[in-house]
Amino acid sequence: VIRLDNVTKAYQAGTAPALASVTMSVANGEVAAIMGPSGSGKSTLLNLIAGLDRPTSGTVTVAGQRIDSLGEGALARFRARHVGIIFQFFNLLDDLTVEDNVLLPAQLAGASRRGARARAGELLARLGIDKHRDHYPARLSGGQRQRVAIARALVNSPELLLADEPTGALDTATGQEIGRLLSELNAAGQTLVLVTHDPALAARYAARTVRLVDGQVADPRTAGVG
Amino acid sequence: VIRLDNVTKAYQAGTAPALASVTMSVANGEVAAIMGPSGSGKSTLLNLIAGLDRPTSGTVTVAGQRIDSLGEGALARFRARHVGIIFQFFNLLDDLTVEDNVLLPAQLAGASRRGARARAGELLARLGIDKHRDHYPARLSGGQRQRVAIARALVNSPELLLADEPTGALDTATGQEIGRLLSELNAAGQTLVLVTHDPALAARYAARTVRLVDGQVADPRTAGVG
Ligand SMILES: Nc1ncnc2c1ncn2[C@@H]1O[C@H](COP(=O)(O)OP(=O)(O)OP(=O)(O)O)[C@@H](O)[C@H]1O
Ligand SMILES: Nc1ncnc2c1ncn2[C@@H]1O[C@H](COP(=O)(O)OP(=O)(O)OP(=O)(O)O)[C@@H](O)[C@H]1O
Ligand SMILES: [Mg+2]
Ligand SMILES: [Mg+2]
């Protein structure tokens, strides 16, 4: 369902590219972990898969669509309907309550407000932060904010979840709870690309691990179906 | 060198306090780890020790000074000279280069610019990010930004280092490098309060671990010299 062909991303001409000739794919319903040293290109890879950025060269195909060549409007609609994203730094809106942050993708996808509110409530309760529903992000702890970001990514029950270090700010026990939640969603059919620094999380939940080093896939045999 | 006596912090009257009657101390030259579930009060505790916030009741004493009752100016001077802080979300200034971000505490402490620049250069090199010296934080990866925050906290060689999850955004290998660096500084006399979700980091480098649960010290025997 995801395919990158010879993808290179150089943020500035003349500097070392953040990703260099990456070819890889992820099958429908798979959990693929992406690991690698700090600065190796993991967040960049997720941004390209989500269509939040464009490759310098090469093609990115998601669910049959050439993500790298869609226009902004089409990309936004595509993401709203099919993709949930947990950002490395959460990207919450400070002027919206926790609940309204979580509801944002549902609004963008034109979902029924009542159904979305029920779904948001379930997720917040499952993540142990429903008592913060009407609070603003500024008064939440780091791990509480991360859980708001997780709830927001899941509110539309997207087919594809892109998670950039979803347990980075969490204690071991809460992190394991997140792992279980992600695993249930995958069992129900969701495809998951999981960027993580936690080898235990990858080992436990991922069908395979792709290692990035200096913007390249370290071992082409892990890159998935050719 | 740090002592909290019966410290309570309630962000809003009538809500459950973030910290409740916490009594604990840290000896000069010690490494004390603070662990606990998300939302248990760890960042709040560090903010009170740093004087970035005031307790609702109780006293906070650092290096002989009643931190909870100093004025803003005295607090800023005290921190600039004696305390290095690694924030959970880094708190880098987007309009300053990496190098200028790192130099900020040295400027505030009135240190010689030449000495400070040499020190900053050493730290950036040790942390593997000196090639980003003239870049702005927005174009750095998560773990690169965290390393800038670490360098900034250390530029004045402070006697007391408060670290809020200093390896949260880092891969295992880089995280171990940070652990070694902190351990060397402690061997040279620096006191370290280390908030971390990583049990391996705490086990390896901390003389003792204080567990917070719902704003309270879980086991008073870990609270340090009475
Ligand atoms: N907007 C940008 N402009 C220029 N360079 C960038 C930009 N964003 C990232 N980079 C560079 O691209 C490289 C890869 O960054 P990326 O954020 O993908 O790394 P990462 O693997 O996610 O790292 P981490 O584990 O630290 O989060 C880094 O060297 C970084 O400095
Ligand atoms: N500015 C604030 N106003 C109101 N409540 C706050 C504020 N900051 C934190 N809190 C609350 O205080 C409690 C403790 O927060 P704190 O940030 O100290 O937790 P923490 O242990 O650092 O958590 P984490 O591991 O998730 O970073 C949380 O329940 C949080 O919601
Ligand atoms: Mg990243
Ligand atoms: Mg915290």
PDB file of C-alpha atoms in Angstrom, chain A residues 12 15 35-40 43 88-90 135 139-145 147 165 168-172 174 197-199, chain B residues 12 15 35-40 43 88-90 135 139-145 147 165 168-172 174 197-199:
ATOM      1  CA  GLN A  12      19.085  22.319   0.036  1.00  0.00           C
ATOM      2  CA  THR A  15      24.033  19.630   0.960  1.00  0.00           C
ATOM      3  CA  MET A  35      14.732   2.642  13.099  1.00  0.00           C
ATOM      4  CA  GLY A  36      18.066   4.389  12.836  1.00  0.00           C
ATOM      5  CA  PRO A  37      20.332   6.974  14.453  1.00  0.00           C
ATOM      6  CA  SER A  38      19.227  10.515  15.171  1.00  0.00           C
ATOM      7  CA  GLY A  39      19.329  12.487  11.913  1.00  0.00           C
ATOM      8  CA  SER A  40      19.175   9.430   9.649  1.00  0.00           C
ATOM      9  CA  SER A  43      10.903  11.862  10.082  1.00  0.00           C
ATOM     10  CA  GLN A  88       7.337  13.574  16.704  1.00  0.00           C
ATOM     11  CA  PHE A  89       6.524  16.878  18.394  1.00  0.00           C
ATOM     12  CA  PHE A  90       2.751  16.350  18.501  1.00  0.00           C
ATOM     13  CA  HIS A 135      -8.173  21.599  29.107  1.00  0.00           C
ATOM     14  CA  ARG A 139      -1.290  22.721  31.012  1.00  0.00           C
ATOM     15  CA  LEU A 140      -0.683  19.083  30.160  1.00  0.00           C
ATOM     16  CA  SER A 141       2.446  17.092  30.899  1.00  0.00           C
ATOM     17  CA  GLY A 142       4.657  15.856  28.043  1.00  0.00           C
ATOM     18  CA  GLY A 143       3.224  12.379  28.002  1.00  0.00           C
ATOM     19  CA  GLN A 144      -0.346  13.668  28.274  1.00  0.00           C
ATOM     20  CA  ARG A 145       0.226  15.832  25.178  1.00  0.00           C
ATOM     21  CA  ARG A 147      -1.503  10.900  24.119  1.00  0.00           C
ATOM     22  CA  GLU A 165       8.116   7.965  18.014  1.00  0.00           C
ATOM     23  CA  GLY A 168       8.969   8.865  23.226  1.00  0.00           C
ATOM     24  CA  ALA A 169       7.549  10.906  26.106  1.00  0.00           C
ATOM     25  CA  LEU A 170       5.893   8.030  27.970  1.00  0.00           C
ATOM     26  CA  ASP A 171       6.835   5.824  30.907  1.00  0.00           C
ATOM     27  CA  THR A 172       7.296   2.117  30.186  1.00  0.00           C
ATOM     28  CA  THR A 174       1.937   3.678  29.403  1.00  0.00           C
ATOM     29  CA  HIS A 197      13.991   4.437  18.990  1.00  0.00           C
ATOM     30  CA  ASP A 198      12.644   1.672  21.235  1.00  0.00           C
ATOM     31  CA  PRO A 199      13.933  -1.724  20.069  1.00  0.00           C
TER      32      PRO A 199
ATOM     33  CA  GLN B  12      -5.372  25.718  40.331  1.00  0.00           C
ATOM     34  CA  THR B  15      -7.839  20.729  41.575  1.00  0.00           C
ATOM     35  CA  MET B  35      10.952   8.290  37.668  1.00  0.00           C
ATOM     36  CA  GLY B  36       7.194   7.800  37.568  1.00  0.00           C
ATOM     37  CA  PRO B  37       4.165   7.586  35.308  1.00  0.00           C
ATOM     38  CA  SER B  38       3.241  10.293  32.839  1.00  0.00           C
ATOM     39  CA  GLY B  39       1.593  13.157  34.732  1.00  0.00           C
ATOM     40  CA  SER B  40       3.043  12.182  38.120  1.00  0.00           C
ATOM     41  CA  SER B  43       8.604  18.177  35.319  1.00  0.00           C
ATOM     42  CA  GLN B  88      11.604  18.183  28.215  1.00  0.00           C
ATOM     43  CA  PHE B  89      10.734  20.116  25.060  1.00  0.00           C
ATOM     44  CA  PHE B  90      14.140  21.750  24.652  1.00  0.00           C
ATOM     45  CA  HIS B 135      21.898  26.310  11.295  1.00  0.00           C
ATOM     46  CA  ARG B 139      15.902  22.433  10.166  1.00  0.00           C
ATOM     47  CA  LEU B 140      17.262  19.998  12.715  1.00  0.00           C
ATOM     48  CA  SER B 141      15.886  16.554  13.507  1.00  0.00           C
ATOM     49  CA  GLY B 142      14.296  15.841  16.900  1.00  0.00           C
ATOM     50  CA  GLY B 143      17.384  14.228  18.362  1.00  0.00           C
ATOM     51  CA  GLN B 144      19.655  16.958  16.968  1.00  0.00           C
ATOM     52  CA  ARG B 145      17.534  19.610  18.723  1.00  0.00           C
ATOM     53  CA  ARG B 147      21.478  17.631  21.708  1.00  0.00           C
ATOM     54  CA  GLU B 165      14.241  13.264  29.848  1.00  0.00           C
ATOM     55  CA  GLY B 168      13.841  10.963  25.055  1.00  0.00           C
ATOM     56  CA  ALA B 169      14.330  11.763  21.374  1.00  0.00           C
ATOM     57  CA  LEU B 170      17.544   9.796  20.863  1.00  0.00           C
ATOM     58  CA  ASP B 171      18.421   6.373  19.515  1.00  0.00           C
ATOM     59  CA  THR B 172      19.966   3.908  21.956  1.00  0.00           C
ATOM     60  CA  THR B 174      23.397   8.275  21.078  1.00  0.00           C
ATOM     61  CA  HIS B 197      11.477   7.159  31.587  1.00  0.00           C
ATOM     62  CA  ASP B 198      14.444   4.908  30.738  1.00  0.00           C
ATOM     63  CA  PRO B 199      15.041   2.409  33.564  1.00  0.00           C
TER      64      PRO B 199
END
